[in-house]
CSV table of C-alpha atoms in Angstrom, one decimal:
chain,number,residue,atom,x,y,z
F,114,MET,CA,84.3,128.0,60.3
F,115,ALA,CA,81.9,131.7,60.2
F,116,VAL,CA,82.0,134.8,62.6
F,117,ALA,CA,79.2,137.4,62.5
F,118,THR,CA,79.7,140.4,65.3
F,119,ALA,CA,77.1,142.7,66.5
F,120,ARG,CA,77.4,145.2,63.2
F,121,THR,CA,76.8,141.6,61.4
F,122,GLN,CA,80.4,141.5,60.9
F,123,ILE,CA,80.9,137.8,59.1
F,124,PHE,CA,83.9,135.7,58.7
F,125,SER,CA,84.3,132.9,57.4
F,126,GLY,CA,87.2,129.7,56.4
F,127,VAL,CA,87.9,127.5,54.3
F,128,LYS,CA,91.6,125.4,54.5
F,129,PRO,CA,93.2,124.1,51.6
F,130,THR,CA,94.0,120.6,52.5
F,131,GLY,CA,92.2,119.1,49.5
F,132,HIS,CA,89.5,119.8,46.9
F,133,LEU,CA,86.3,121.3,48.1
F,134,THR,CA,83.3,119.1,47.9
F,135,LEU,CA,79.4,118.9,48.1
F,136,GLY,CA,79.8,119.2,51.5
F,137,ASN,CA,82.1,122.5,52.3
F,138,TYR,CA,79.2,123.9,49.3
F,139,LEU,CA,75.6,122.8,51.4
F,140,GLY,CA,77.0,122.8,54.5
F,141,ALA,CA,78.5,126.4,54.8
F,142,MET,CA,79.4,127.7,51.0
F,143,ARG,CA,75.9,128.0,49.9
F,144,ARG,CA,75.1,130.5,52.9
F,145,TRP,CA,78.0,132.2,52.3
F,146,VAL,CA,76.6,132.9,49.1
F,147,GLU,CA,72.7,133.1,49.5
F,148,GLU,CA,72.8,135.2,53.1
F,149,ASP,CA,76.3,135.9,54.6
F,150,GLN,CA,77.9,138.2,52.2
F,151,HIS,CA,74.4,140.0,51.9
F,152,ARG,CA,73.4,141.0,55.5
F,153,ALA,CA,76.7,143.5,56.1
F,154,GLU,CA,80.5,143.2,56.6
F,155,ALA,CA,81.5,140.4,55.5
F,156,LEU,CA,85.1,138.8,54.9
F,157,PHE,CA,85.4,135.0,53.6
F,158,CYS,CA,88.9,133.4,53.7
F,159,VAL,CA,91.7,130.7,52.8
F,160,VAL,CA,93.4,129.8,55.8
F,161,ASP,CA,96.3,128.7,54.1
F,162,LEU,CA,98.4,128.3,57.4
F,163,HIS,CA,96.4,126.1,58.8
F,164,ALA,CA,97.4,123.9,56.0
F,165,LEU,CA,101.1,123.8,57.4
F,166,THR,CA,100.6,122.2,60.5
F,167,VAL,CA,100.9,118.8,58.8
F,168,GLU,CA,103.2,117.4,56.8
F,169,HIS,CA,102.3,119.0,52.7
F,170,ASP,CA,103.2,119.5,49.3
F,171,PRO,CA,103.8,123.2,49.2
F,172,ALA,CA,103.3,123.4,45.2
F,173,ARG,CA,100.1,121.7,46.4
F,174,VAL,CA,98.6,123.9,49.3
F,175,ARG,CA,99.5,126.7,46.6
F,176,ARG,CA,97.0,124.9,43.9
F,177,LEU,CA,94.3,124.7,46.4
F,178,THR,CA,94.9,127.7,47.8
F,179,ARG,CA,94.4,129.1,44.5
F,180,GLN,CA,91.5,126.7,43.4
F,181,ALA,CA,89.9,127.6,46.8
F,182,ALA,CA,89.4,131.5,46.3
F,183,THR,CA,88.5,130.3,42.6
F,184,LEU,CA,85.9,127.8,43.6
F,185,LEU,CA,84.6,131.0,46.7
F,186,LEU,CA,84.1,133.7,43.8
F,187,ALA,CA,82.5,130.9,40.9
F,188,ALA,CA,80.2,129.6,44.6
F,189,GLY,CA,78.5,133.5,43.8
F,190,LEU,CA,80.5,135.5,46.2
F,191,ASP,CA,81.0,139.0,45.0
F,192,PRO,CA,83.8,141.1,45.8
F,193,GLU,CA,82.1,144.5,45.4
F,194,VAL,CA,80.0,143.2,48.3
F,195,CYS,CA,82.2,141.2,50.5
F,196,THR,CA,85.8,140.0,51.2
F,197,VAL,CA,87.3,137.3,49.3
F,198,PHE,CA,91.1,136.6,50.9
F,199,VAL,CA,94.2,134.7,51.9
F,200,GLN,CA,94.5,134.5,55.7
F,201,SER,CA,98.8,134.0,55.1
F,202,ARG,CA,98.2,138.0,52.9
F,203,VAL,CA,97.5,139.4,56.2
F,204,ASP,CA,99.7,139.5,58.9
F,205,GLU,CA,97.5,140.1,61.7
F,206,HIS,CA,96.4,136.8,62.1
F,207,LEU,CA,99.9,135.2,63.3
F,208,ARG,CA,100.5,138.6,65.0
F,209,LEU,CA,97.7,138.4,67.1
F,210,SER,CA,97.8,134.4,67.0
F,211,TYR,CA,101.6,135.1,69.2
F,212,LEU,CA,99.4,136.5,71.6
F,213,MET,CA,96.6,134.1,72.0
F,214,GLU,CA,99.7,131.4,72.0
F,215,CYS,CA,101.2,133.8,75.5
F,216,THR,CA,96.9,133.6,76.8
F,217,ALA,CA,96.6,129.7,76.4
F,218,SER,CA,97.6,127.0,78.2
F,219,ASP,CA,99.7,123.5,77.5
F,220,GLY,CA,96.9,122.0,79.4
F,221,GLU,CA,94.5,123.2,77.5
F,222,MET,CA,95.8,122.5,73.6
F,223,ARG,CA,96.7,119.2,74.5
F,224,ARG,CA,93.4,119.0,75.3
F,225,MET,CA,92.4,119.3,71.7
F,226,ILE,CA,90.2,116.0,70.2
F,227,GLN,CA,91.2,117.2,66.9
F,228,TYR,CA,95.1,116.9,68.1
F,229,LYS,CA,95.1,113.8,69.8
F,230,GLU,CA,93.2,112.1,66.6
F,231,LYS,CA,95.9,114.3,64.2
F,232,ALA,CA,98.6,113.2,66.5
F,233,ALA,CA,97.8,110.0,66.7
F,234,ARG,CA,97.1,109.3,63.2
F,235,GLU,CA,100.8,110.7,62.3
F,236,GLN,CA,102.1,108.9,64.8
F,237,ALA,CA,101.1,106.0,63.9
F,238,ARG,CA,102.6,106.3,60.1
F,239,GLY,CA,105.6,106.8,61.2
F,240,GLY,CA,105.8,111.0,60.7
F,241,SER,CA,106.2,113.4,63.0
F,242,VAL,CA,103.9,115.6,65.4
F,243,ARG,CA,104.3,119.7,64.6
F,244,LEU,CA,104.0,122.1,67.0
F,245,SER,CA,101.9,124.0,65.2
F,246,LEU,CA,99.1,121.1,65.0
F,247,LEU,CA,99.6,121.6,69.0
F,248,THR,CA,99.0,126.0,68.7
F,249,TYR,CA,96.4,125.7,65.5
F,250,PRO,CA,93.5,126.5,68.1
F,251,ALA,CA,95.2,129.8,69.3
F,252,LEU,CA,95.9,130.5,65.5
F,253,MET,CA,92.6,129.7,64.6
F,254,ALA,CA,90.8,131.7,67.6
F,255,ALA,CA,93.7,135.4,66.4
F,256,ASP,CA,91.0,134.0,62.9
F,257,ILE,CA,87.9,135.1,64.6
F,258,LEU,CA,89.0,137.8,67.2
F,259,ALA,CA,90.7,139.6,64.8
F,260,TYR,CA,87.8,140.7,63.4
F,261,GLY,CA,85.2,141.4,66.6
F,262,ALA,CA,82.9,138.7,66.5
F,263,HIS,CA,80.2,138.1,68.3
F,264,GLU,CA,78.6,135.0,66.2
F,265,VAL,CA,80.5,131.4,64.9
F,266,PRO,CA,78.6,129.1,62.6
F,267,VAL,CA,80.7,125.9,63.3
F,268,GLY,CA,80.7,122.2,62.3
F,269,GLU,CA,80.6,120.1,65.9
F,270,ASP,CA,84.2,119.7,64.9
F,271,GLN,CA,85.4,122.9,65.3
F,272,ALA,CA,82.8,123.6,68.3
F,273,GLN,CA,86.1,123.0,70.7
F,274,HIS,CA,88.2,124.8,69.5
F,275,LEU,CA,85.4,128.1,69.7
F,276,GLU,CA,85.3,127.2,72.8
F,277,LEU,CA,89.0,127.9,73.3
F,278,ALA,CA,88.9,131.1,71.7
F,279,ARG,CA,86.1,132.0,74.0
F,280,ASP,CA,88.0,131.1,76.9
F,281,LEU,CA,90.8,132.8,75.6
F,282,ALA,CA,89.3,136.4,74.9
F,283,VAL,CA,87.7,136.3,78.4
F,284,ARG,CA,90.5,135.5,79.9
F,285,PHE,CA,92.6,138.2,78.0
F,286,ASN,CA,90.5,140.9,78.9
F,287,GLN,CA,90.0,140.4,82.6
F,288,ARG,CA,94.4,139.9,82.3
F,289,TYR,CA,94.8,143.0,80.2
F,290,GLY,CA,92.1,145.5,80.2
F,291,ALA,CA,88.6,144.8,77.7
F,292,THR,CA,90.3,144.2,73.9
F,293,PHE,CA,88.2,141.3,72.2
F,294,VAL,CA,84.8,140.5,71.6
F,295,VAL,CA,83.5,137.1,73.0
F,296,PRO,CA,82.1,135.1,70.1
F,297,ARG,CA,79.5,132.3,70.7
F,298,ALA,CA,78.9,129.6,68.3
F,299,THR,CA,75.9,129.1,66.1
F,300,LEU,CA,74.4,126.0,64.5
F,301,PRO,CA,74.5,125.3,60.8
F,302,ALA,CA,71.3,125.3,58.8
F,303,VAL,CA,70.2,121.6,56.6
F,304,ALA,CA,73.1,119.8,55.4
F,305,GLU,CA,75.6,120.6,57.6
F,306,ARG,CA,76.6,117.6,57.3
F,307,VAL,CA,77.0,115.6,54.6
F,308,MET,CA,78.6,112.3,54.8
F,309,ASP,CA,80.9,110.3,52.9
F,310,LEU,CA,78.8,108.7,50.2
F,311,GLN,CA,81.0,105.2,51.3
F,312,GLU,CA,80.9,105.9,55.0
F,313,PRO,CA,77.8,107.2,56.1
F,314,THR,CA,78.8,107.4,59.0
F,315,SER,CA,81.6,109.5,58.5
F,316,LYS,CA,81.7,113.5,57.1
F,317,MET,CA,82.3,114.2,53.8
F,318,GLY,CA,85.9,115.3,53.8
F,319,LYS,CA,88.2,116.9,51.4
F,320,SER,CA,90.8,115.5,53.2
F,321,HIS,CA,89.7,111.5,53.5
F,322,VAL,CA,92.8,109.1,51.3
F,323,ARG,CA,89.4,107.2,49.7
F,324,THR,CA,87.9,109.2,47.7
F,325,ALA,CA,84.3,106.6,46.0
F,326,GLY,CA,82.7,108.6,49.0
F,327,ILE,CA,83.4,112.3,48.4
F,328,VAL,CA,81.2,114.2,45.6
F,329,TYR,CA,84.6,117.3,44.5
F,330,LEU,CA,82.7,120.7,43.2
F,331,LEU,CA,84.7,120.4,40.3
F,332,ASP,CA,84.1,116.6,39.0
F,333,GLU,CA,82.9,115.7,35.6
F,334,PRO,CA,78.5,114.8,35.9
F,335,GLU,CA,79.2,111.2,34.8
F,336,ALA,CA,81.8,111.4,37.8
F,337,VAL,CA,79.1,112.3,40.0
F,338,ARG,CA,76.6,110.2,39.0
F,339,LYS,CA,79.2,107.1,38.8
F,340,LYS,CA,79.5,108.2,42.7
F,341,VAL,CA,76.2,108.5,44.3
F,342,MET,CA,74.9,105.7,42.0
F,343,ARG,CA,77.3,103.7,43.6
F,344,ALA,CA,76.6,105.2,47.2
F,345,VAL,CA,76.3,102.3,50.3
F,346,THR,CA,72.8,102.1,51.5
F,347,ASP,CA,71.7,99.7,54.4
F,348,ASP,CA,70.1,96.6,55.3
F,349,GLY,CA,66.8,96.9,54.9
F,350,ALA,CA,63.4,96.7,52.6
F,351,GLY,CA,62.0,100.5,51.9
F,352,VAL,CA,63.1,103.9,51.3
F,353,VAL,CA,63.3,105.3,55.0
F,354,TYR,CA,64.2,108.7,56.5
F,355,ASP,CA,66.4,107.4,59.8
F,356,ARG,CA,69.9,108.7,60.4
F,357,ALA,CA,70.3,106.7,63.2
F,358,GLU,CA,69.7,103.3,61.7
F,359,ARG,CA,69.5,103.7,58.4
F,360,PRO,CA,72.5,106.2,58.0
F,361,GLY,CA,73.3,105.5,54.2
F,362,VAL,CA,69.5,106.3,52.7
F,363,ALA,CA,69.2,109.5,55.4
F,364,ASN,CA,72.8,111.1,54.1
F,365,LEU,CA,71.2,110.3,50.2
F,366,LEU,CA,67.6,112.0,51.6
F,367,ASP,CA,69.2,115.0,53.2
F,368,VAL,CA,71.7,115.4,49.6
F,369,LEU,CA,68.2,115.6,47.6
F,370,ALA,CA,66.4,117.6,49.9
F,371,ALA,CA,69.2,120.1,50.3
F,372,CYS,CA,69.5,119.8,46.3
F,373,THR,CA,66.3,120.7,45.4
F,374,GLY,CA,64.9,122.2,49.2
F,375,GLY,CA,62.4,119.6,50.1
F,376,ASP,CA,62.2,118.4,54.0
F,377,PRO,CA,64.0,114.0,53.4
F,378,GLU,CA,61.6,112.7,55.8
F,379,LEU,CA,58.5,113.3,52.8
F,380,LEU,CA,61.1,112.5,50.1
F,381,ALA,CA,61.8,109.3,51.5
F,382,GLN,CA,57.8,108.5,51.1
F,383,LYS,CA,57.8,108.9,47.7
F,384,TYR,CA,60.5,105.9,46.3
F,385,ASP,CA,60.2,102.1,47.0
F,386,GLY,CA,63.9,101.8,46.2
F,387,TYR,CA,67.3,103.1,46.4
F,388,GLY,CA,68.1,102.8,42.6
F,389,PRO,CA,65.1,105.7,42.2
F,390,LEU,CA,66.3,107.4,44.8
F,391,LYS,CA,70.1,107.3,43.2
F,392,LYS,CA,69.3,108.6,40.2
F,393,ASP,CA,67.1,111.4,41.1
F,394,VAL,CA,70.3,112.1,43.5
F,395,ALA,CA,72.4,112.0,41.2
F,396,GLU,CA,70.7,114.7,39.2
F,397,ALA,CA,70.0,117.0,41.7
F,398,VAL,CA,73.2,117.4,42.7
F,399,VAL,CA,74.8,117.1,38.6
F,400,GLU,CA,72.1,120.5,38.6
F,401,LEU,CA,73.2,122.3,41.2
F,402,LEU,CA,76.8,122.0,40.9
F,403,ARG,CA,76.8,123.2,37.3
F,404,PRO,CA,76.8,126.5,37.3
F,405,VAL,CA,79.8,126.9,39.4
F,406,ARG,CA,81.6,124.5,37.4
F,407,SER,CA,81.1,126.7,34.6
F,408,ARG,CA,81.8,129.9,36.3
F,409,HIS,CA,85.0,128.3,37.6
F,410,ALA,CA,86.2,127.8,33.8
F,411,GLU,CA,86.1,131.1,33.6
F,412,LEU,CA,87.8,132.2,36.3
F,413,ALA,CA,90.3,130.0,35.9
F,414,ALA,CA,91.1,131.3,32.5
F,415,ASP,CA,91.1,135.1,34.0
F,416,PRO,CA,94.3,134.7,36.7
F,417,GLU,CA,94.7,138.5,37.1
F,418,TYR,CA,91.4,138.7,38.0
F,419,VAL,CA,91.5,136.3,40.7
F,420,ASP,CA,94.5,137.8,41.8
F,421,GLU,CA,92.9,141.4,42.1
F,422,VAL,CA,90.4,140.0,44.2
F,423,LEU,CA,92.8,138.6,46.9
F,424,ARG,CA,95.1,141.7,46.7
F,425,ARG,CA,91.9,144.1,47.2
F,426,GLY,CA,90.5,142.0,50.3
F,427,ALA,CA,93.7,141.6,51.7
F,428,GLU,CA,94.4,145.1,52.0
F,429,ARG,CA,90.6,145.7,53.1
F,430,ALA,CA,90.6,142.8,55.7
F,431,ARG,CA,94.1,144.2,57.1
F,432,GLY,CA,92.7,147.6,57.6
F,433,MET,CA,90.2,146.0,60.4
F,434,ALA,CA,91.7,143.6,61.7
F,435,ARG,CA,94.8,145.6,62.4
F,436,PRO,CA,93.5,148.6,64.9
F,437,ARG,CA,92.2,145.9,67.3
F,438,VAL,CA,95.7,143.8,67.1
F,439,ASP,CA,97.6,147.1,67.6
F,440,ALA,CA,95.2,147.4,70.8
F,441,ALA,CA,96.0,143.6,72.0
F,442,TYR,CA,99.8,144.5,71.7
F,443,ARG,CA,99.2,147.5,73.7
F,444,ALA,CA,97.3,146.1,76.0
F,445,MET,CA,99.8,143.3,76.4
F,446,GLY,CA,102.2,145.3,77.3
F,447,LEU,CA,104.2,145.3,74.0
F,448,LEU,CA,105.4,149.3,73.0
F,449,ALA,CA,103.5,151.0,70.7
């Protein structure tokens, strides 16, 4: 998610439930680097608490949290310009989350589509559904509202959660006095939804069990080429940009357009077959990710620097969130 206020204050988060993908980069991270961090006060967060809502390996969550933070820096976020931090190191997120739980209703939480889908998957494999999976939207609302945000660029998979955050902000303000800014959604730009190369009707997700269609930011060049060359295309002759009828080809054209700054419909006219298209897509992705992989290697070799960035980032974020969360506590009837 990504959030901007009237002061052009931005809050964006990435969940460490898997290795970050090309979809994460093209759909969000590149915009954070090229635009959002320069617009004004910007905070970029690894939302590690959200990774605890389902069964997980604690050591893996720690590894992925550090890797995600390092990749944010490797992608080009500048800690002298913006704030990069880890969610669990700022207590205000959890403090406000409980107030959001006290503002929301059980019915609202159970209507969340992601809760229904994830709960069904957990039950299907014989696992238990954690209460935190149900209350996850309250924590997401706290993430957003703690920093006084106005605009929230989100993908469609988080749109319902944002609508709940809006409802909770309005309800809290009506019951306890004007405390929170009511955020509104803005749609991401091009390539906001990079699709799985093997399942082009599904989003390229970092938590998927099947990884053959997922390009990870740290994939070696040959791995990237292999995945792209094996991408599913569609029945039919010729290269045509049609998301509804030819989703596989359209996804490749979208990726190529995002990497090169072209127009997918115009790019389609350049190709007579799938082979040349796939080759160009593969090389464009390799070149796009090359500097990110190189910078990540440098930062991974200097963990003390990353630790210091995260420490200072959490300190700044805490100072920004605390006054508003303290005000919310007072408004709701708790002692100062």
